[in-house]
Tab-separated table of C-alpha atoms in Angstrom:
chain	number	residue	atom	x	y	z
Y	116	MET	CA	0.103	-0.166	-0.736
Y	117	SER	CA	1.244	3.457	-0.701
Y	118	HIS	CA	3.046	5.488	1.908
Y	119	PRO	CA	0.244	8.287	3.701
Y	120	ALA	CA	1.964	11.319	2.501
Y	121	ASN	CA	1.847	9.904	-1.623
Y	122	ASN	CA	-2.279	10.165	-0.428
Y	123	PRO	CA	-3.658	12.813	-2.773
Y	124	ASP	CA	-5.670	14.516	-0.149
Y	125	THR	CA	-1.908	14.990	2.360
Y	126	ARG	CA	-0.356	16.144	-1.105
Y	127	THR	CA	-2.902	18.875	-1.626
Y	128	LEU	CA	-2.968	19.956	2.533
Y	129	ALA	CA	1.325	19.512	2.677
Y	130	THR	CA	1.471	22.293	-0.756
Y	131	VAL	CA	-1.635	24.786	0.877
Y	132	ALA	CA	0.511	25.189	4.446
Y	133	HIS	CA	3.824	25.290	2.246
Y	134	THR	CA	2.357	28.243	0.119
Y	135	ALA	CA	0.660	29.704	3.409
Y	136	PHE	CA	3.816	29.453	4.547
Y	137	PHE	CA	6.137	31.449	2.600
Y	138	LEU	CA	2.989	34.100	1.693
Y	139	LEU	CA	2.681	34.997	4.856
Y	140	LEU	CA	7.082	34.808	5.197
Y	141	GLY	CA	6.804	37.089	2.336
Y	142	ALA	CA	3.790	39.538	4.214
Y	143	SER	CA	5.809	39.320	7.042
Y	144	LEU	CA	8.651	40.718	5.684
Y	145	ALA	CA	7.481	43.040	2.842
Y	146	ARG	CA	5.230	44.666	6.265
Y	147	PHE	CA	8.634	45.257	8.762
Y	148	LEU	CA	10.327	47.422	5.792
Y	149	LEU	CA	7.325	49.105	4.963
Y	150	ARG	CA	7.277	50.401	9.006
Y	151	HIS	CA	9.875	50.231	10.030
Y	152	PRO	CA	12.097	51.344	7.314
Y	153	GLY	CA	16.601	52.243	7.705
Y	154	ASP	CA	15.361	50.161	11.178
Y	155	PRO	CA	19.292	47.990	12.210
Y	156	ARG	CA	17.117	45.073	12.815
Y	157	THR	CA	16.513	45.053	8.914
Y	158	PRO	CA	20.027	42.697	8.184
Y	159	TRP	CA	19.126	40.600	10.600
Y	160	ILE	CA	15.406	39.957	9.801
Y	161	ILE	CA	16.104	39.724	6.048
Y	162	ALA	CA	18.776	37.028	6.397
Y	163	LEU	CA	16.457	35.273	9.173
Y	164	SER	CA	13.277	35.728	7.058
Y	165	ILE	CA	16.036	34.086	4.168
Y	166	THR	CA	17.306	30.910	6.335
Y	167	LEU	CA	13.572	30.718	7.571
Y	168	ALA	CA	12.804	29.532	4.377
Y	169	LEU	CA	15.633	28.033	3.218
Y	170	LEU	CA	15.293	25.771	6.342
Y	171	TYR	CA	11.542	25.112	5.419
Y	172	VAL	CA	11.951	24.533	1.615
Y	173	LEU	CA	14.726	21.268	2.860
Y	174	GLY	CA	11.369	19.935	4.734
Y	175	PRO	CA	10.909	17.519	1.727
Y	176	VAL	CA	14.080	16.791	0.849
Y	177	LEU	CA	13.985	14.847	3.887
Y	178	GLY	CA	11.362	12.376	3.252
Y	179	PRO	CA	7.703	11.747	3.973
Y	180	ALA	CA	7.641	12.956	8.028
Y	181	LEU	CA	3.071	12.129	8.430
Y	182	GLY	CA	2.446	7.724	9.160
Y	183	ALA	CA	6.691	7.571	10.180
Y	184	ALA	CA	8.237	8.524	13.180
Y	185	PRO	CA	10.535	11.359	13.728
Y	186	THR	CA	13.443	10.554	13.363
Y	187	PRO	CA	17.012	12.240	14.654
Y	188	ARG	CA	18.018	14.262	11.569
Y	189	ARG	CA	13.702	15.560	11.533
Y	190	LEU	CA	13.934	16.160	14.579
Y	191	VAL	CA	16.778	18.653	14.262
Y	192	TRP	CA	15.280	20.385	12.003
Y	193	LEU	CA	12.096	20.973	13.439
Y	194	GLY	CA	14.335	22.046	16.354
Y	195	LEU	CA	15.820	24.722	13.857
Y	196	VAL	CA	12.675	25.865	11.937
Y	197	VAL	CA	10.781	26.341	14.941
Y	198	ALA	CA	14.015	28.676	17.121
Y	199	THR	CA	14.031	30.330	13.512
Y	200	TRP	CA	11.143	31.892	13.711
Y	201	VAL	CA	11.092	32.448	17.626
Y	202	VAL	CA	14.012	34.922	16.936
Y	203	LEU	CA	11.946	35.977	14.524
Y	204	VAL	CA	8.644	37.111	16.463
Y	205	VAL	CA	11.639	38.624	19.213
Y	206	LEU	CA	12.736	40.600	16.318
Y	207	ALA	CA	8.881	41.173	14.818
Y	208	PRO	CA	6.093	40.593	16.603
Y	209	SER	CA	4.727	40.024	12.391
Y	210	PHE	CA	5.463	36.998	11.759
Y	211	ALA	CA	3.873	35.688	14.386
Y	212	TRP	CA	1.032	34.362	11.854
Y	213	CYS	CA	3.954	32.687	10.250
Y	214	ALA	CA	3.150	29.972	12.827
Y	215	VAL	CA	0.034	28.870	11.298
Y	216	PRO	CA	1.870	26.431	8.644
Y	217	LEU	CA	3.832	25.815	11.789
Y	218	PHE	CA	0.835	23.782	12.973
Y	219	PHE	CA	0.805	21.763	10.452
Y	220	THR	CA	4.576	20.917	9.895
Y	221	ALA	CA	4.740	20.225	13.855
Y	222	LEU	CA	1.129	17.861	13.965
Y	223	ARG	CA	3.268	15.553	10.264
Y	224	THR	CA	6.841	15.676	12.505
Y	225	LEU	CA	5.544	14.669	15.941
Y	226	PRO	CA	3.941	12.284	17.817
Y	227	PRO	CA	0.362	13.297	18.596
Y	228	ARG	CA	0.986	14.654	22.441
Y	229	ALA	CA	4.306	15.938	21.106
Y	230	ALA	CA	2.696	18.005	18.052
Y	231	ILE	CA	-0.124	19.347	20.481
Y	232	VAL	CA	2.282	20.736	22.984
Y	233	LEU	CA	4.666	22.363	20.689
Y	234	VAL	CA	1.481	23.695	18.605
Y	235	ALA	CA	0.238	25.798	22.181
Y	236	LEU	CA	3.843	26.963	23.312
Y	237	LEU	CA	3.838	28.291	19.538
Y	238	THR	CA	-0.147	30.103	19.913
Y	239	GLY	CA	1.579	31.369	23.304
Y	240	LEU	CA	4.184	32.977	21.215
Y	241	VAL	CA	1.404	34.550	18.837
Y	242	VAL	CA	-0.929	35.444	21.324
Y	243	VAL	CA	1.914	37.056	22.873
Y	244	ALA	CA	3.849	38.850	19.323
Y	245	GLN	CA	-0.097	40.381	18.815
Y	246	LEU	CA	-0.378	41.906	21.980
Y	247	LYS	CA	2.784	43.827	21.692
Y	248	LEU	CA	1.535	45.365	18.333
Y	249	ALA	CA	-1.789	46.369	19.698
Y	250	LYS	CA	-1.867	49.844	20.939
Y	251	ALA	CA	-4.748	48.603	23.815
Y	252	PHE	CA	-5.566	45.246	24.825
Y	253	ASP	CA	-8.143	43.333	22.200
Y	254	PRO	CA	-9.604	39.909	23.731
Y	255	ASN	CA	-9.474	39.348	20.169
Y	256	LEU	CA	-6.061	38.708	19.694
Y	257	LEU	CA	-5.806	36.743	22.754
Y	258	LEU	CA	-8.884	34.495	21.731
Y	259	ALA	CA	-8.290	34.222	18.234
Y	260	PRO	CA	-5.156	32.369	18.425
Y	261	PRO	CA	-5.920	29.544	19.950
Y	262	ALA	CA	-9.198	29.526	18.203
Y	263	VAL	CA	-7.487	29.680	15.174
Y	264	ALA	CA	-4.816	26.268	16.174
Y	265	ALA	CA	-7.655	24.303	17.847
Y	266	LEU	CA	-10.067	24.396	14.987
Y	267	ALA	CA	-6.040	23.558	13.031
Y	268	THR	CA	-5.501	20.621	14.916
Y	269	ALA	CA	-8.852	19.541	15.519
Y	270	VAL	CA	-9.596	19.258	11.625
Y	271	PHE	CA	-5.503	17.640	11.163
Y	272	VAL	CA	-6.588	15.714	14.113
Y	273	HIS	CA	-9.556	14.030	12.334
Y	274	MET	CA	-8.324	13.526	9.443
Y	275	GLU	CA	-5.373	11.759	10.054
Y	276	ARG	CA	-7.467	9.305	12.259
Y	277	GLN	CA	-10.007	9.534	9.028
Y	278	ALA	CA	-7.098	8.604	6.909
Y	279	GLN	CA	-5.997	5.634	9.855
Y	280	ALA	CA	-8.963	4.070	9.689
Y	281	GLN	CA	-9.531	3.803	6.209
Y	282	ARG	CA	-5.924	2.506	6.049
Y	283	ALA	CA	-6.991	-0.191	8.177
Y	284	LEU	CA	-9.889	-0.280	6.079
Y	285	ILE	CA	-8.578	-0.582	2.604
Y	286	ASP	CA	-5.405	-3.205	4.465
Y	287	ASP	CA	-8.157	-5.686	5.341
Y	288	LEU	CA	-9.439	-5.929	2.301
Y	289	ILE	CA	-6.535	-7.055	0.593
Y	290	ARG	CA	-5.968	-10.192	3.561
Y	291	THR	CA	-9.306	-10.326	2.754
Y	292	ARG	CA	-8.693	-10.865	-0.901
Y	293	ARG	CA	-5.574	-12.516	-0.444
Y	294	GLU	CA	-7.297	-14.808	2.386
Y	295	LEU	CA	-10.069	-15.771	-0.723
Y	296	ALA	CA	-7.769	-16.068	-3.697
Y	297	ALA	CA	-6.358	-18.854	-1.606
Y	298	THR	CA	-9.140	-20.203	-0.608
Y	299	GLU	CA	-10.052	-20.185	-4.052
Y	300	ARG	CA	-7.514	-21.944	-5.102
Y	301	ARG	CA	-7.888	-24.716	-2.104
Y	302	GLU	CA	-10.633	-25.008	-3.486
Y	303	GLY	CA	-9.935	-25.486	-7.138
Y	304	THR	CA	-7.190	-28.540	-6.216
Y	305	LEU	CA	-9.792	-29.889	-4.276
Y	306	ALA	CA	-11.757	-30.168	-7.414
Y	307	GLU	CA	-9.782	-30.372	-9.978
Y	308	ARG	CA	-8.314	-33.860	-7.753
Y	309	GLN	CA	-11.710	-34.513	-7.559
Y	310	ARG	CA	-12.642	-34.864	-10.583
Y	311	LEU	CA	-8.936	-36.230	-12.513
Y	312	SER	CA	-9.410	-38.933	-9.914
Y	313	MET	CA	-13.086	-40.139	-11.416
Y	314	GLU	CA	-11.274	-39.314	-14.950
Y	315	ILE	CA	-8.970	-42.324	-14.269
Y	316	HIS	CA	-11.076	-44.393	-12.674
Y	317	ASP	CA	-14.202	-44.613	-15.405
Y	318	THR	CA	-10.712	-45.307	-18.046
Y	319	LEU	CA	-7.428	-46.703	-17.062
Y	320	ALA	CA	-9.230	-48.197	-14.139
Y	321	GLN	CA	-12.196	-49.773	-15.286
Y	322	ASN	CA	-9.903	-50.678	-18.362
Y	323	LEU	CA	-7.376	-52.030	-16.465
Y	324	SER	CA	-9.983	-53.927	-14.306
Y	325	SER	CA	-11.402	-55.335	-17.682
Y	326	GLN	CA	-8.639	-56.497	-18.655
Y	327	GLN	CA	-7.646	-58.206	-15.470
Y	328	MET	CA	-11.598	-60.047	-15.828
Y	329	LEU	CA	-10.262	-60.963	-18.907
Y	330	LEU	CA	-6.932	-62.332	-19.240
Y	331	GLN	CA	-7.569	-64.605	-15.805
Y	332	ALA	CA	-10.685	-65.881	-18.388
Y	333	ALA	CA	-8.847	-66.705	-21.006
Y	334	ASP	CA	-6.031	-67.984	-18.454
Y	335	ARG	CA	-8.926	-70.352	-17.221
Y	336	THR	CA	-9.813	-71.296	-20.565
Y	337	TRP	CA	-6.305	-71.370	-22.149
Y	338	ASP	CA	-6.200	-75.253	-22.475
Y	339	THR	CA	-8.941	-76.325	-22.962
Y	340	ASP	CA	-11.051	-73.926	-25.444
Y	341	PRO	CA	-7.325	-72.235	-26.678
Y	342	ALA	CA	-10.501	-70.684	-29.331
Y	343	THR	CA	-11.866	-68.939	-26.984
Y	344	ALA	CA	-9.261	-67.671	-24.678
Y	345	ARG	CA	-7.509	-66.462	-27.659
Y	346	ALA	CA	-11.007	-63.754	-27.652
Y	347	HIS	CA	-10.447	-62.649	-24.192
Y	348	VAL	CA	-6.184	-62.328	-25.479
Y	349	ARG	CA	-7.783	-59.980	-27.748
Y	350	THR	CA	-11.007	-58.475	-26.742
Y	351	ALA	CA	-8.197	-57.890	-24.138
Y	352	THR	CA	-5.644	-56.535	-26.519
Y	353	GLY	CA	-8.608	-53.793	-27.897
Y	354	ILE	CA	-9.160	-52.487	-23.987
Y	355	ALA	CA	-6.056	-52.789	-24.095
Y	356	ALA	CA	-5.343	-50.009	-26.623
Y	357	HIS	CA	-8.404	-47.725	-25.946
Y	358	GLY	CA	-7.245	-47.280	-22.613
Y	359	LEU	CA	-3.845	-46.235	-24.567
Y	360	SER	CA	-5.636	-43.918	-25.437
Y	361	GLU	CA	-7.727	-42.345	-23.436
Y	362	ALA	CA	-4.101	-41.524	-21.247
Y	363	ARG	CA	-2.189	-40.112	-23.745
Y	364	ARG	CA	-5.982	-37.550	-23.656
Y	365	LEU	CA	-5.534	-37.490	-20.533
Y	366	VAL	CA	-2.433	-36.636	-19.958
Y	367	HIS	CA	-2.868	-33.466	-23.004
Y	368	ASP	CA	-6.239	-31.917	-22.270
Y	369	LEU	CA	-8.337	-34.312	-20.214
Y	370	ALA	CA	-10.954	-34.576	-22.747
Y	371	PRO	CA	-12.111	-38.263	-23.476
Y	372	SER	CA	-10.903	-39.791	-26.336
Y	373	GLU	CA	-14.861	-40.795	-28.049
Y	374	LEU	CA	-15.356	-36.960	-27.917
Y	375	ALA	CA	-11.801	-35.836	-29.978
Y	376	ASP	CA	-12.141	-34.297	-33.007
Y	377	GLY	CA	-15.399	-33.086	-32.768
Y	378	ALA	CA	-17.197	-36.670	-32.538
Y	379	GLY	CA	-21.218	-35.726	-30.171
Y	380	LEU	CA	-22.347	-37.041	-27.985
Y	381	ALA	CA	-24.696	-40.145	-29.753
Y	382	ASP	CA	-21.799	-41.096	-31.763
Y	383	ALA	CA	-19.605	-41.865	-28.766
Y	384	LEU	CA	-22.049	-43.391	-27.407
Y	385	ARG	CA	-22.781	-45.378	-29.153
Y	386	SER	CA	-19.423	-46.153	-30.069
Y	387	LEU	CA	-19.209	-47.988	-26.293
Y	388	ASP	CA	-19.160	-52.111	-25.594
Y	389	ALA	CA	-19.092	-53.427	-22.322
Y	390	GLY	CA	-17.130	-56.457	-23.457
Y	391	PRO	CA	-17.852	-60.080	-25.909
Y	392	HIS	CA	-20.511	-61.052	-23.747
Y	393	ILE	CA	-22.598	-57.593	-23.504
Y	394	GLU	CA	-24.806	-56.745	-26.423
Y	395	VAL	CA	-25.203	-53.395	-26.629
Y	396	ARG	CA	-27.669	-51.211	-28.110
Y	397	PHE	CA	-28.292	-47.490	-28.407
Y	398	HIS	CA	-31.613	-45.431	-28.897
Y	399	LEU	CA	-31.465	-41.470	-29.441
Y	400	GLU	CA	-34.430	-39.916	-29.011
Y	401	GLY	CA	-35.265	-35.445	-29.481
Y	402	THR	CA	-33.664	-33.495	-31.972
Y	403	SER	CA	-29.811	-33.875	-31.013
Y	404	SER	CA	-28.783	-30.281	-30.790
Y	405	PRO	CA	-24.486	-29.349	-29.576
Y	406	LEU	CA	-24.460	-29.441	-25.852
Y	407	PRO	CA	-21.067	-27.833	-23.971
Y	408	ASP	CA	-18.027	-30.052	-22.901
Y	409	ARG	CA	-18.576	-30.390	-19.566
Y	410	VAL	CA	-22.387	-32.097	-20.262
Y	411	GLN	CA	-20.922	-34.550	-22.885
Y	412	SER	CA	-18.062	-35.202	-21.313
Y	413	ALA	CA	-20.242	-35.912	-17.911
Y	414	LEU	CA	-22.686	-38.219	-19.875
Y	415	LEU	CA	-19.886	-40.209	-21.303
Y	416	ARG	CA	-17.635	-41.227	-18.896
Y	417	ILE	CA	-21.072	-41.886	-16.666
Y	418	ALA	CA	-21.712	-44.223	-19.885
Y	419	GLN	CA	-18.850	-46.049	-19.573
Y	420	GLY	CA	-18.797	-46.591	-15.969
Y	421	ALA	CA	-22.190	-47.932	-15.744
Y	422	LEU	CA	-21.414	-50.135	-18.891
Y	423	ALA	CA	-17.922	-51.636	-16.100
Y	424	ASN	CA	-20.898	-51.702	-13.562
Y	425	ILE	CA	-22.883	-54.377	-15.640
Y	426	ARG	CA	-20.100	-56.166	-16.904
Y	427	GLU	CA	-18.516	-56.964	-14.344
Y	428	HIS	CA	-21.269	-56.754	-11.500
Y	429	SER	CA	-24.071	-57.916	-13.888
Y	430	GLY	CA	-24.272	-60.746	-14.992
Y	431	ALA	CA	-26.072	-59.403	-18.335
Y	432	ARG	CA	-26.378	-60.179	-22.029
Y	433	THR	CA	-27.655	-56.858	-22.943
Y	434	ALA	CA	-27.827	-53.246	-21.773
Y	435	ALA	CA	-29.253	-50.086	-23.030
Y	436	LEU	CA	-28.140	-46.882	-23.826
Y	437	THR	CA	-30.849	-43.265	-24.349
Y	438	LEU	CA	-30.392	-40.593	-25.129
Y	439	SER	CA	-32.749	-38.607	-25.161
Y	440	PHE	CA	-33.121	-34.374	-25.889
Y	441	LEU	CA	-35.887	-32.781	-24.051
Y	442	GLY	CA	-36.084	-29.196	-24.381
Y	443	ASP	CA	-34.506	-28.107	-21.535
Y	444	GLN	CA	-32.690	-30.822	-19.990
Y	445	VAL	CA	-30.875	-34.306	-21.585
Y	446	VAL	CA	-30.746	-37.182	-19.836
Y	447	LEU	CA	-28.958	-40.606	-20.726
Y	448	ASP	CA	-30.956	-43.640	-19.597
Y	449	ILE	CA	-29.051	-47.248	-19.642
Y	450	ALA	CA	-30.581	-49.956	-18.449
Y	451	ASP	CA	-29.158	-53.641	-18.474
Y	452	ASP	CA	-30.766	-57.457	-17.999
Y	453	GLY	CA	-28.911	-58.123	-15.539
Y	454	HIS	CA	-30.054	-59.637	-11.877
Y	455	GLY	CA	-30.084	-55.991	-9.869
Y	456	PHE	CA	-29.155	-55.690	-6.463
Y	457	THR	CA	-31.149	-54.427	-4.058
Y	458	GLU	CA	-30.937	-50.492	-3.808
Y	459	PRO	CA	-29.023	-49.394	0.034
Y	460	ARG	CA	-30.658	-47.068	2.357
Y	461	PRO	CA	-31.000	-43.837	1.772
Y	462	GLY	CA	-27.112	-42.330	3.854
Y	463	ALA	CA	-25.522	-45.499	3.554
Y	464	VAL	CA	-22.162	-45.173	2.202
Y	465	GLU	CA	-22.291	-46.908	-1.406
Y	466	ARG	CA	-18.925	-49.080	-1.615
Y	467	GLY	CA	-16.486	-48.166	-4.275
Y	468	HIS	CA	-15.518	-45.651	-6.666
Y	469	GLY	CA	-18.521	-45.881	-9.703
Y	470	LEU	CA	-22.109	-44.625	-8.661
Y	471	PRO	CA	-20.661	-41.882	-5.818
Y	472	ALA	CA	-17.899	-40.681	-9.184
Y	473	MET	CA	-21.399	-40.327	-11.029
Y	474	ARG	CA	-23.633	-38.565	-8.392
Y	475	ALA	CA	-20.565	-36.432	-8.428
Y	476	ARG	CA	-20.396	-35.070	-12.420
Y	477	VAL	CA	-23.557	-35.031	-12.115
Y	478	ARG	CA	-24.197	-32.191	-8.976
Y	479	GLN	CA	-22.320	-30.385	-10.758
Y	480	LEU	CA	-23.499	-30.493	-13.972
Y	481	GLY	CA	-26.767	-29.435	-11.131
Y	482	GLY	CA	-28.416	-32.152	-12.744
Y	483	THR	CA	-30.117	-35.506	-10.564
Y	484	LEU	CA	-28.414	-38.614	-10.662
Y	485	THR	CA	-31.698	-41.795	-10.123
Y	486	ILE	CA	-31.222	-45.262	-10.190
Y	487	GLU	CA	-33.876	-48.124	-10.407
Y	488	SER	CA	-32.872	-51.831	-9.439
Y	489	THR	CA	-34.982	-55.180	-8.857
Y	490	PRO	CA	-33.596	-58.329	-7.687
Y	491	GLY	CA	-33.943	-60.876	-10.949
Y	492	GLU	CA	-35.044	-57.933	-13.274
Y	493	GLY	CA	-32.105	-55.492	-13.789
Y	494	THR	CA	-31.231	-52.055	-13.835
Y	495	VAL	CA	-31.915	-48.660	-14.138
Y	496	LEU	CA	-30.046	-46.131	-14.385
Y	497	SER	CA	-30.933	-42.348	-15.597
Y	498	ALA	CA	-29.169	-38.697	-15.701
Y	499	ALA	CA	-30.990	-35.791	-16.279
Y	500	ILE	CA	-29.209	-32.019	-16.929
Y	501	PRO	CA	-31.029	-29.164	-16.976
Y	502	LEU	CA	-29.291	-27.332	-20.916
Y	503	GLU	CA	-29.437	-23.752	-19.050
Y	504	THR	CA	-28.013	-24.275	-15.299
Y	505	ALA	CA	-24.782	-26.587	-17.119
Y	506	PRO	CA	-21.607	-24.716	-17.002
């Protein structure tokens, strides 16, 4: 954050105070020369006026004072300025009003209590000087300088407190923004890790599991049924090639390889299979329309995960994929004629990673995932995603 002295309001106030000081100093010198021509004090007055002006000009050279602890060098400078002004006032009381800009200098340089003490001393000297110039006692001369000093001090202190509060607020906002950015980065990292875990589960892990099952089956039938064993090996080889393609795509941009080169979701779903012993049919309902990439990717991964579950757990002979465009939403239904299962009670922890990953994908897109299954009658999984809210 910028230094308080760089604040536009502070710079404006400093410019006004500096201008006022030199105007008052010049006016006081001119008044003395006009009122006291040929006075023996004139050389001293001129020399002290020039010295005070030069000392005052040195102030900005010493660096900003506001908001920083006063350095010894700056304290010496302020002492010399005040001492020179005091001598001038003693020799020529008309220089007393130069104290008003000095109030500002003292308040900018010293801590609040020390500055108020110095302002009070300067004000007292101004009162004495004004009474000395007056031909008769004037209550205004006794009360006006303290009133001006008190008003100037109150205004400055109020402005400084407001500036401190503003700086504190800005610091809080900056700190909050950094904390929010850090939180968003952490949440983004966690979301990306979850997405990657689902991508890996739905592609590499499922492919490896299928290969393992096929190779184990080939090993069991290698001696008794070599043709079937070789068919299992060929299928495992095809799955391995597909998995390699998926791995390369995952490394490059994590997009499903079936959707590469502009392929649509319907074509990608139509190309899916669940192994050599399961017939997979695809059906499209409604008028196909372009879908956001994340929706296409999520539905494809859900279909892949569901077919992997059908292949490994259901004992099904057929599986049907139905993609329906219903205007305001797109629905993917996956049905099989396997042995089904008993749905877990609400709130029960689901085993494995497949179904939780599907639910997470659909939930991220504002959709719903429903599963209907009865032992002995197969399973129907339905993923519905609203098109308006899909990112």
